[in-house]
Coordinates of C-alpha atoms in Angstrom, one line a residue:
Chain J
M270 CA 8.2 -21.8 65.3
K271 CA 4.9 -20.7 66.9
R272 CA 3.5 -17.3 66.2
F273 CA 1.4 -15.3 68.7
L274 CA -0.1 -11.9 69.1
E275 CA 1.3 -11.3 72.5
T276 CA 3.0 -8.7 74.8
G277 CA 6.6 -8.1 75.4
N278 CA 6.0 -9.4 78.9
F279 CA 5.0 -12.7 77.3
A280 CA 8.0 -12.7 75.0
I281 CA 10.4 -12.1 77.9
T282 CA 8.9 -14.9 79.9
E283 CA 9.1 -17.4 77.1
G284 CA 12.7 -16.3 76.2
A285 CA 13.8 -16.7 79.9
I286 CA 12.2 -20.2 80.1
L287 CA 13.8 -21.2 76.8
V288 CA 17.3 -20.6 78.1
G289 CA 16.7 -22.3 81.4
C290 CA 15.4 -19.6 83.8
R291 CA 13.7 -21.6 86.6
F292 CA 13.4 -18.9 89.3
F293 CA 11.6 -15.6 89.3
A294 CA 11.0 -13.3 92.2
G295 CA 9.3 -10.0 91.8
Y296 CA 6.8 -7.5 93.0
P297 CA 4.1 -6.6 90.6
I298 CA 4.2 -3.1 89.0
T299 CA 2.8 -1.7 85.8
P300 CA 4.1 -2.2 83.1
A301 CA 5.8 -5.4 84.2
T302 CA 2.9 -6.9 86.2
E303 CA 2.0 -9.2 83.3
L304 CA 5.5 -10.6 83.3
A305 CA 5.2 -11.6 86.9
E306 CA 1.7 -13.0 86.1
A307 CA 3.1 -15.0 83.1
M308 CA 6.0 -16.3 85.2
S309 CA 3.7 -17.4 88.0
L310 CA 1.8 -19.5 85.4
R311 CA 4.7 -20.8 83.3
L312 CA 7.5 -21.5 85.8
P313 CA 5.5 -24.1 87.8
Q314 CA 4.7 -25.8 84.5
E315 CA 8.4 -26.1 83.8
G316 CA 9.4 -27.2 87.3
G317 CA 10.5 -23.8 88.3
I318 CA 9.8 -21.5 91.2
Y319 CA 7.9 -18.2 91.2
L320 CA 7.9 -16.1 94.4
Q321 CA 6.1 -12.8 95.0
A322 CA 8.3 -11.0 97.4
E323 CA 7.2 -8.4 99.9
D324 CA 9.0 -5.7 97.9
E325 CA 11.5 -5.3 95.1
C326 CA 14.5 -5.2 97.4
A327 CA 13.6 -8.6 98.8
A328 CA 12.8 -9.9 95.3
M329 CA 16.3 -9.3 94.0
H330 CA 17.9 -10.7 97.2
L331 CA 15.8 -13.8 96.6
C332 CA 17.2 -14.0 93.0
I333 CA 20.7 -13.8 94.4
G334 CA 19.9 -16.7 96.8
A335 CA 18.5 -18.7 93.9
S336 CA 21.6 -17.9 91.8
L337 CA 23.8 -19.1 94.6
G338 CA 21.6 -22.2 94.7
G339 CA 22.4 -23.0 91.1
Y340 CA 19.3 -21.5 89.4
K341 CA 19.2 -19.2 86.5
A342 CA 17.2 -16.4 88.1
M343 CA 15.4 -13.3 87.0
T344 CA 13.5 -10.4 88.4
A345 CA 11.5 -7.6 86.6
T346 CA 10.1 -4.3 87.6
S347 CA 9.7 -0.7 86.4
G348 CA 11.5 2.5 87.6
P349 CA 9.9 2.9 91.0
G350 CA 10.8 -0.7 91.8
F351 CA 14.2 -0.6 90.1
I352 CA 15.5 1.9 92.6
L353 CA 14.8 -0.7 95.4
Y354 CA 17.2 -3.1 93.7
A355 CA 20.1 -0.8 94.6
D356 CA 21.2 -2.8 97.6
P357 CA 20.9 -6.3 96.2
Y358 CA 22.3 -5.1 92.8
G359 CA 25.5 -4.3 94.7
W360 CA 25.6 -7.7 96.3
A361 CA 25.1 -9.4 93.0
L362 CA 27.8 -7.4 91.4
G363 CA 30.2 -7.8 94.3
C364 CA 29.6 -11.5 94.8
E365 CA 29.5 -12.1 91.1
C366 CA 26.1 -13.7 91.0
P367 CA 24.5 -14.2 87.5
V368 CA 21.0 -12.6 87.7
V369 CA 18.9 -11.1 84.9
V370 CA 17.1 -7.9 85.7
L371 CA 14.4 -6.3 83.6
N372 CA 13.3 -2.7 83.9
S373 CA 10.3 -1.6 81.8
G374 CA 10.5 2.2 81.8
R375 CA 7.5 4.3 82.5
V376 CA 7.3 8.1 83.1
G377 CA 8.9 9.3 86.3
P378 CA 10.0 10.6 88.7
V379 CA 8.4 8.6 91.5
S380 CA 5.2 6.9 90.4
G381 CA 4.9 9.3 87.4
I382 CA 2.6 7.9 84.7
T383 CA 2.1 4.2 84.9
G384 CA 0.6 3.6 81.5
A385 CA 3.1 5.5 79.3
P386 CA 6.6 4.8 78.2
G387 CA 9.6 6.6 79.7
Q388 CA 13.4 6.6 79.4
G389 CA 14.5 8.1 82.7
E390 CA 16.8 5.3 83.9
F391 CA 19.6 5.5 81.3
Y392 CA 22.2 6.5 83.9
L393 CA 20.5 4.4 86.7
M394 CA 21.2 1.3 84.6
R395 CA 24.9 2.2 84.6
Y396 CA 24.9 3.1 88.3
P397 CA 22.2 0.8 89.8
T398 CA 24.0 0.7 93.2
H399 CA 26.4 2.8 95.2
G400 CA 30.1 2.8 95.6
G401 CA 31.5 2.6 92.1
N402 CA 34.4 0.3 91.2
F403 CA 32.3 -1.8 88.9
E404 CA 31.0 -1.9 85.3
T405 CA 27.5 -2.9 84.2
I406 CA 26.0 -4.4 81.1
C407 CA 22.7 -3.1 79.9
L408 CA 20.7 -4.1 76.7
A409 CA 17.8 -2.1 75.3
P410 CA 15.4 -3.9 72.9
N411 CA 12.9 -1.9 70.7
S412 CA 10.2 -4.5 70.1
A413 CA 8.4 -7.4 71.8
Q414 CA 10.4 -9.9 69.7
E415 CA 13.7 -8.2 70.5
C416 CA 12.6 -8.3 74.2
M417 CA 12.8 -12.0 74.0
A418 CA 16.1 -12.0 72.1
M419 CA 17.7 -9.6 74.6
T420 CA 16.4 -11.6 77.6
V421 CA 18.0 -14.6 76.1
E422 CA 21.2 -12.7 75.5
A423 CA 21.2 -11.2 79.0
F424 CA 21.1 -14.8 80.5
Y425 CA 24.0 -15.7 78.2
L426 CA 26.1 -12.7 79.2
S427 CA 25.2 -13.0 82.9
E428 CA 26.6 -16.5 83.0
R429 CA 29.7 -15.8 81.0
F430 CA 30.5 -12.5 82.9
R431 CA 29.3 -13.9 86.2
M432 CA 27.3 -10.8 87.0
P433 CA 23.8 -9.3 86.9
V434 CA 22.9 -8.1 83.4
S435 CA 20.0 -5.7 82.8
V436 CA 17.5 -5.3 80.0
L437 CA 16.0 -1.9 79.7
A438 CA 12.6 -2.0 77.9
D439 CA 9.7 0.4 78.2
Q440 CA 5.9 0.4 78.6
L441 CA 5.2 0.3 74.9
I442 CA 7.0 -2.9 74.3
T443 CA 6.3 -4.8 77.5
D444 CA 2.6 -3.9 77.6
G445 CA 2.1 -3.6 73.8
F446 CA 1.1 -6.5 71.6
E447 CA 3.1 -7.6 68.5
D448 CA 3.4 -10.7 66.4
I449 CA 5.9 -12.8 68.2
S450 CA 7.7 -16.0 66.9
V451 CA 8.7 -18.4 69.7
P452 CA 11.3 -21.1 68.7
E453 CA 10.3 -24.6 69.6
N454 CA 13.7 -26.4 69.4
D455 CA 17.4 -25.8 69.5
A456 CA 17.7 -25.5 65.7
E457 CA 15.1 -22.7 65.7
M458 CA 16.8 -21.0 68.5
K459 CA 20.0 -21.1 66.6
E460 CA 18.3 -19.8 63.5
M461 CA 17.1 -16.8 65.6
G462 CA 20.6 -16.1 66.8
F463 CA 19.9 -17.1 70.4
R464 CA 23.0 -17.9 72.4
V465 CA 22.7 -20.1 75.4
W466 CA 25.3 -20.7 78.2
P467 CA 24.5 -23.5 80.7
R468 CA 24.9 -22.9 84.4
K469 CA 28.3 -24.4 85.4
I470 CA 29.5 -24.8 89.0
H471 CA 32.8 -23.6 90.4
Q472 CA 34.8 -26.3 92.1
G473 CA 37.6 -24.0 93.4
P474 CA 40.1 -23.4 94.7
D475 CA 40.4 -19.9 93.3
F476 CA 36.8 -18.8 93.6
Y477 CA 37.4 -15.0 93.0
P478 CA 40.6 -14.8 90.9
V479 CA 42.2 -11.5 90.1
T480 CA 41.7 -11.6 86.4
D481 CA 39.6 -10.1 83.6
E482 CA 38.8 -13.6 82.3
L483 CA 35.4 -14.8 81.3
D484 CA 33.7 -18.1 81.7
I485 CA 34.7 -18.6 85.4
P486 CA 31.8 -20.6 86.7
P487 CA 29.7 -19.0 89.4
V488 CA 29.9 -20.1 93.0
V489 CA 27.1 -22.5 93.9
L490 CA 26.4 -23.4 97.5
G491 CA 26.3 -27.0 98.6
Q492 CA 28.7 -28.4 95.9
N493 CA 31.3 -29.7 98.4
T494 CA 33.0 -26.4 98.1
G495 CA 33.1 -23.5 100.4
A496 CA 31.2 -20.5 99.0
L497 CA 30.8 -16.9 99.8
C498 CA 27.9 -14.5 99.8
S499 CA 29.1 -11.5 101.8
D500 CA 28.9 -7.7 101.6
W501 CA 32.7 -7.6 102.3
T502 CA 35.5 -8.1 99.8
P503 CA 36.0 -11.7 98.6
T504 CA 39.5 -13.0 98.6
E505 CA 40.7 -15.2 95.8
E506 CA 40.2 -18.3 98.0
G507 CA 36.6 -17.3 98.8
Y508 CA 36.8 -15.8 102.3
D509 CA 35.6 -12.3 103.0
I510 CA 37.8 -9.5 104.3
E511 CA 37.9 -5.8 104.7
E512 CA 41.3 -4.9 103.4
V513 CA 42.6 -2.4 100.8
E514 CA 44.8 -4.6 98.6
A515 CA 42.2 -7.3 98.3
H516 CA 39.6 -4.7 97.4
H517 CA 41.8 -3.2 94.7
K518 CA 42.1 -6.7 93.2
H519 CA 38.4 -7.3 93.4
A520 CA 37.5 -3.9 91.8
Y521 CA 40.0 -4.6 89.0
R522 CA 38.1 -7.7 88.2
L523 CA 34.6 -6.1 88.4
I524 CA 35.6 -3.4 86.0
Y525 CA 37.9 -5.1 83.6
K526 CA 36.2 -8.4 83.1
V527 CA 33.5 -6.2 81.3
R528 CA 35.7 -3.5 79.7
N529 CA 38.2 -6.0 78.3
N530 CA 35.6 -8.3 76.8
R531 CA 33.2 -5.9 75.1
H532 CA 33.7 -7.7 71.9
I533 CA 31.3 -10.4 73.2
F534 CA 28.3 -8.0 72.9
N535 CA 29.3 -4.8 71.1
H536 CA 27.8 -6.0 67.9
L537 CA 24.4 -5.2 69.5
Y538 CA 23.4 -2.1 67.6
E539 CA 21.4 -1.2 64.5
K540 CA 22.4 1.3 61.7
V541 CA 20.0 2.5 59.0
H542 CA 21.4 4.6 56.1
M543 CA 24.7 5.0 57.8
D544 CA 27.0 3.9 55.0
D545 CA 27.6 7.3 53.4
D546 CA 28.7 9.5 56.3
P547 CA 25.4 11.2 56.8
D548 CA 25.1 14.9 57.5
L549 CA 22.9 14.1 60.4
V550 CA 23.0 11.0 62.6
V551 CA 19.9 10.4 64.7
V552 CA 20.7 8.5 67.8
S553 CA 18.2 6.6 70.0
Y554 CA 17.4 3.4 71.8
G555 CA 14.2 1.5 72.6
T556 CA 10.9 2.3 71.1
P557 CA 11.7 5.9 69.9
S558 CA 14.1 4.3 67.4
R559 CA 11.2 2.8 65.6
V560 CA 9.7 6.2 64.8
V561 CA 13.2 7.5 64.1
N562 CA 13.7 4.7 61.5
T563 CA 10.4 5.6 59.8
A564 CA 11.3 9.3 59.8
V565 CA 14.9 8.7 58.6
K566 CA 13.7 6.5 55.7
K567 CA 11.2 9.2 54.8
A568 CA 13.8 11.9 55.0
R569 CA 16.1 9.9 52.7
S570 CA 13.4 9.6 50.1
N571 CA 13.1 13.4 50.3
G572 CA 16.8 13.7 49.6
L573 CA 18.1 14.5 53.1
K574 CA 21.3 12.7 54.0
V575 CA 20.2 11.5 57.4
G576 CA 21.1 8.2 59.1
A577 CA 19.9 6.4 62.2
L578 CA 22.0 4.8 64.9
R579 CA 20.2 2.7 67.4
L580 CA 22.0 1.5 70.5
I581 CA 21.0 -1.9 71.9
N582 CA 24.1 -2.4 74.1
L583 CA 23.8 0.8 76.2
W584 CA 26.4 0.1 78.8
P585 CA 29.3 0.0 78.7
F586 CA 28.7 3.0 76.4
P587 CA 29.8 2.2 72.8
D588 CA 32.0 5.2 72.1
E589 CA 33.2 3.7 68.9
H590 CA 30.0 4.6 67.1
F591 CA 30.7 8.3 67.5
S592 CA 33.9 8.9 65.6
L593 CA 32.1 10.7 62.7
N594 CA 32.5 14.5 62.9
T595 CA 29.0 15.4 61.9
K596 CA 25.7 16.6 63.3
Y597 CA 23.9 14.4 65.8
L598 CA 20.3 14.5 67.0
V599 CA 19.5 12.4 70.1
V600 CA 15.9 11.4 70.6
E601 CA 14.7 10.3 74.0
L602 CA 11.6 9.7 76.0
N603 CA 12.4 12.2 78.7
W604 CA 12.7 16.0 78.8
D605 CA 15.9 16.3 80.8
G606 CA 18.3 14.6 78.3
E607 CA 20.3 11.6 79.4
L608 CA 21.7 9.7 76.4
V609 CA 22.5 13.1 74.8
R610 CA 25.1 13.7 77.5
E611 CA 27.0 10.5 76.6
V612 CA 26.8 11.3 72.9
Q613 CA 28.2 14.8 73.6
R614 CA 31.1 13.2 75.5
A615 CA 31.8 10.5 72.9
A616 CA 31.4 12.6 69.7
P617 CA 34.3 14.6 68.3
K618 CA 34.6 17.9 70.2
D619 CA 33.5 20.2 67.4
S620 CA 30.5 18.1 66.3
D621 CA 27.1 19.5 66.7
V622 CA 24.9 17.6 69.2
H623 CA 21.1 18.3 69.5
F624 CA 18.4 16.9 71.6
L625 CA 14.7 16.1 71.1
G626 CA 12.8 14.8 74.1
T627 CA 9.3 13.8 74.7
C628 CA 7.5 12.9 77.9
G629 CA 5.1 9.9 77.9
D630 CA 4.5 9.7 74.2
L631 CA 6.7 8.9 71.2
P632 CA 7.7 11.8 68.9
T633 CA 5.8 12.0 65.7
V634 CA 7.3 11.5 62.2
P635 CA 6.4 15.1 61.1
R636 CA 8.0 16.5 64.2
L637 CA 11.2 14.5 63.6
T638 CA 11.3 15.4 59.9
E639 CA 10.9 19.1 60.7
T640 CA 13.7 18.9 63.3
F641 CA 16.0 17.1 60.8
E642 CA 15.4 19.9 58.3
K643 CA 16.0 22.6 60.8
I644 CA 19.3 21.1 62.0
L645 CA 20.5 20.5 58.4
K646 CA 19.7 24.1 57.5
G647 CA 21.6 25.3 60.6
Q648 CA 18.5 26.8 62.1
P649 CA 18.4 26.8 65.9
L650 CA 16.1 24.5 67.6
Q651 CA 13.7 26.2 70.0
R652 CA 11.9 25.4 73.1
I653 CA 8.4 24.3 72.1
G654 CA 6.1 24.5 75.1
W655 CA 7.7 22.5 77.8
E656 CA 9.6 20.3 75.3
V657 CA 13.2 21.2 75.1
E658 CA 14.8 20.9 71.7
A659 CA 17.6 23.3 72.1
W660 CA 20.6 21.8 74.0
Chain V
M237 CA -2.9 -4.0 50.4
K238 CA -1.3 -0.7 51.4
D239 CA 2.2 -0.8 52.9
R240 CA 0.6 -0.3 56.3
I241 CA -2.9 -0.1 57.6
E242 CA -3.5 1.9 60.8
I243 CA -6.5 1.3 63.1
V244 CA -7.2 3.3 66.2
A245 CA -9.9 2.5 68.7
S246 CA -10.5 4.7 71.7
G247 CA -13.0 5.1 74.5
F248 CA -13.0 4.6 78.2
G249 CA -11.9 1.7 80.4
G250 CA -14.2 -1.3 80.6
Q251 CA -15.6 -1.0 77.0
G252 CA -13.2 -3.5 75.6
V253 CA -11.1 -1.1 73.6
V254 CA -7.9 -3.2 74.3
R255 CA -9.8 -6.4 73.6
L256 CA -11.0 -5.0 70.3
G257 CA -7.5 -4.1 69.2
Q258 CA -6.2 -7.4 70.4
I259 CA -8.8 -9.3 68.3
V260 CA -8.0 -7.3 65.1
G261 CA -4.3 -7.9 65.8
E262 CA -4.9 -11.6 66.4
A263 CA -6.8 -11.9 63.1
G264 CA -3.8 -10.2 61.4
V265 CA -1.4 -12.7 62.9
K266 CA -3.6 -15.6 61.8
Q267 CA -3.5 -14.1 58.3
G268 CA 0.3 -14.1 58.3
L269 CA 0.6 -10.3 58.7
R270 CA 3.1 -8.4 60.8
V271 CA 1.2 -6.7 63.6
A272 CA 1.9 -4.1 66.3
M273 CA -0.7 -3.1 68.8
L274 CA -0.1 -0.5 71.4
K275 CA -2.4 0.2 74.3
S276 CA -2.4 3.3 76.3
H277 CA -4.5 3.9 79.4
G278 CA -4.8 5.8 82.6
T279 CA -4.3 4.2 86.0
E280 CA -8.0 3.3 86.6
M281 CA -9.2 -0.2 85.9
R282 CA -12.5 1.2 84.6
G283 CA -13.7 4.6 83.4
G284 CA -10.4 6.0 82.5
Y285 CA -9.1 6.9 79.0
V286 CA -8.1 4.0 76.8
R287 CA -6.7 3.7 73.3
S288 CA -5.5 0.9 71.1
Q289 CA -3.4 1.5 68.1
V290 CA -3.1 -1.4 65.6
V291 CA -0.7 -1.4 62.6
L292 CA -1.0 -4.2 60.0
S293 CA 1.6 -4.7 57.4
K294 CA 3.1 -7.4 55.1
D295 CA 6.6 -6.2 56.2
A296 CA 8.3 -5.5 59.5
I297 CA 6.8 -2.5 61.2
D298 CA 9.0 0.4 62.2
S299 CA 6.8 3.0 63.9
P300 CA 4.0 1.3 65.9
I301 CA 2.2 4.7 66.2
C302 CA -1.0 5.4 64.2
E303 CA -0.4 9.0 63.2
S304 CA -3.0 9.0 60.4
P305 CA -5.3 6.2 61.0
D306 CA -7.1 4.6 58.0
Y307 CA -9.8 3.6 60.5
F308 CA -10.8 5.2 63.7
I309 CA -13.3 3.6 66.0
A310 CA -14.6 6.2 68.4
L311 CA -16.4 4.9 71.5
S312 CA -16.7 8.1 73.5
S313 CA -17.1 11.8 72.8
A314 CA -13.7 12.6 74.4
A315 CA -12.0 10.0 72.2
Y316 CA -13.8 11.4 69.1
E317 CA -12.7 14.9 69.8
R318 CA -9.1 13.9 70.6
F319 CA -8.4 11.9 67.5
K320 CA -10.9 12.9 64.7
D321 CA -8.5 15.4 63.2
T322 CA -5.8 12.7 62.7
V323 CA -8.0 10.8 60.2
P324 CA -6.9 11.5 56.6
N325 CA -9.5 12.3 53.9
D326 CA -9.6 8.7 52.7
G327 CA -10.0 7.4 56.2
I328 CA -13.1 6.2 57.9
I329 CA -14.5 7.1 61.4
L330 CA -16.8 4.5 62.9
Y331 CA -18.6 5.8 65.9
D332 CA -21.5 4.8 68.2
P333 CA -24.0 7.7 68.2
A334 CA -25.1 6.6 71.8
L335 CA -21.5 7.4 72.9
V336 CA -20.4 10.2 70.6
E337 CA -23.0 12.9 70.8
K338 CA -21.6 15.6 68.5
I339 CA -20.2 15.0 65.1
D340 CA -17.8 17.4 63.3
E341 CA -19.5 17.9 59.9
T342 CA -16.5 19.7 58.6
L343 CA -14.3 16.6 58.4
N344 CA -13.5 15.3 54.9
C345 CA -13.2 11.7 55.8
T346 CA -16.1 9.2 55.8
Q347 CA -18.0 9.0 59.0
K348 CA -20.2 6.0 59.7
A349 CA -22.7 5.9 62.6
F350 CA -23.1 2.4 64.0
P351 CA -25.6 2.1 66.9
A352 CA -23.7 -0.8 68.6
K353 CA -25.1 -0.1 72.1
T354 CA -28.7 0.2 70.9
L355 CA -28.4 -3.0 68.8
S356 CA -26.9 -4.9 71.7
M357 CA -29.8 -3.8 73.9
E358 CA -32.4 -4.7 71.3
N359 CA -30.9 -8.2 70.6
F360 CA -29.4 -9.2 73.9
D361 CA -31.1 -7.0 76.5
K362 CA -27.7 -5.7 77.7
P363 CA -24.9 -3.6 76.3
L364 CA -22.4 -6.4 76.7
F365 CA -22.2 -7.3 73.0
A366 CA -21.7 -3.9 71.6
N367 CA -18.0 -4.6 71.1
T368 CA -18.6 -7.7 69.1
L369 CA -21.2 -5.9 67.0
V370 CA -18.5 -3.3 66.2
L371 CA -16.1 -6.1 65.3
G372 CA -18.6 -7.4 62.8
V373 CA -18.6 -4.0 61.1
V374 CA -14.8 -3.8 61.4
A375 CA -14.5 -7.2 59.6
K376 CA -16.7 -5.9 56.8
I377 CA -15.2 -2.4 56.2
I378 CA -11.4 -3.2 56.7
D379 CA -10.8 -4.9 53.4
V380 CA -7.6 -6.7 54.4
L381 CA -9.3 -8.6 57.3
D382 CA -10.7 -12.0 56.7
K383 CA -14.2 -12.4 58.2
D384 CA -13.6 -15.9 59.5
M385 CA -10.2 -15.0 61.0
V386 CA -11.8 -12.1 63.0
L387 CA -14.6 -14.4 64.2
D388 CA -12.1 -17.1 65.2
S389 CA -10.1 -14.5 67.1
I390 CA -13.2 -13.3 68.9
L391 CA -14.0 -16.8 70.0
K392 CA -10.4 -17.4 71.1
I393 CA -9.9 -14.2 73.0
I394 CA -13.4 -14.0 74.6
P395 CA -13.8 -17.4 76.2
K396 CA -17.5 -16.9 77.2
F397 CA -20.8 -16.4 75.4
H398 CA -19.7 -17.9 72.1
E399 CA -23.2 -18.2 70.6
N400 CA -24.2 -14.7 71.4
N401 CA -20.8 -13.4 70.2
K402 CA -21.3 -15.2 66.9
K403 CA -24.7 -13.8 66.5
A404 CA -23.6 -10.3 67.4
F405 CA -20.7 -10.5 65.0
Q406 CA -23.0 -11.5 62.2
I407 CA -25.5 -8.7 62.9
G408 CA -22.6 -6.2 62.8
Y409 CA -21.3 -7.7 59.6
D410 CA -24.6 -7.6 57.9
Y411 CA -25.4 -4.0 59.0
T412 CA -26.0 -1.6 56.1
F413 CA -25.1 2.0 56.4

């Protein structure tokens, strides 16, 4: 195991290379530029291919091409680039191409603030393209080390589910430095819990079966089989068609291969002080969760019965964590409130759901502690300046 | 060693604020510590606002934010004004009087003036080595840091001017307040 003081961007690059990623196409954008830079250095060293595309839309299309060519492929961007993935994301979902997509959140909308973290793409990760009739998988790490682990996991899931899988990080962890351990062999990868699924090749004849089954190898061009990459509906035999019944079958697979196999990844969450049915559950994902954990541990030492739930698997949304009829506080790096809407939907109807949002900076421990106390005392949260606490 | 040690460095772009945090963090990693180092900056390459926040700990680090820094290295007046009040009474502010013009005498923490820019001009005829001079002081005043590890990290992270960097580091380390 080698130890480095390095960025999340470095960790993601090394994680991707460890599990066999040999193709990266992207367009530089803060805070994922250093990832493109690292890939441009590292991939050629490993016999891989790095391409800087003319824009993000082209970058992800290139990744689809690479995936159809048998490569494990990846692209990375931030919010303003992620929206340009909308078209190819749909192709990758529809044609069932494994691709790993990293989005490092900064403050939006539009160009927003480049050098500060944001969480404005919670729903965009669920609906990265138009049209519906699909499910997506999204994983959200909260440290540089976990960026590596979730990149590894995203490659594993993308192969098994035969689809694009996204990692939602943010500026603090992709640009920030942390001590990072990089495994040097299979035994060390196993020790770190890394799961690897090799690229397999579909030999037909049922290239797009109407089933929710996993582990159907992806279609790879030039393997003495026909193959399809079309924006129309694939038939089971691998021809494309515009036809209602075929599309129903296709949509069934795109939705239920994910929904019916959530057990593969729904262990991806973290609970702190959650064993005794806390009076207040603080829900978050990504870097805010680290301040939340500090604040919750502090609150516990002050006698407050507070617990922390951190979601790593964001989509499909893990409703099962919200069965407790209690008070919830959702902490996010945005002022509009996104995750809080899902928590409100998933929590029992009469539970009390609150929101604390910040824009561009993590919340502070005193601010969180004060908010916990107010909620537990039943005091209303108020609007502080522009920051909305009341929900 | 305390559970966690928080170090903030802030100034403007081009001064090496990120580099400084990176070197302190690298030394921490070499010493087997857990390290988190956040950098925040404006969109400009040079001249904009920059801050490094380093947390050193023996255990896994939850919050990577320095809310009450044990050490604050102020490299501009704006940075000083912005973060001086976060430093607790037992904390230390290290500032360059050439860059921080006005000092708040009402603060209870220890404030140390270190003329890095002037010393760099005197010894090297240019301000380039001010950062390494500061790192010499940092290696001295932050107990948990090992002098040799900090110097090794400087030489690893700054690939050029090794002899002058070694010299600057030693001048900073030997400086008496």
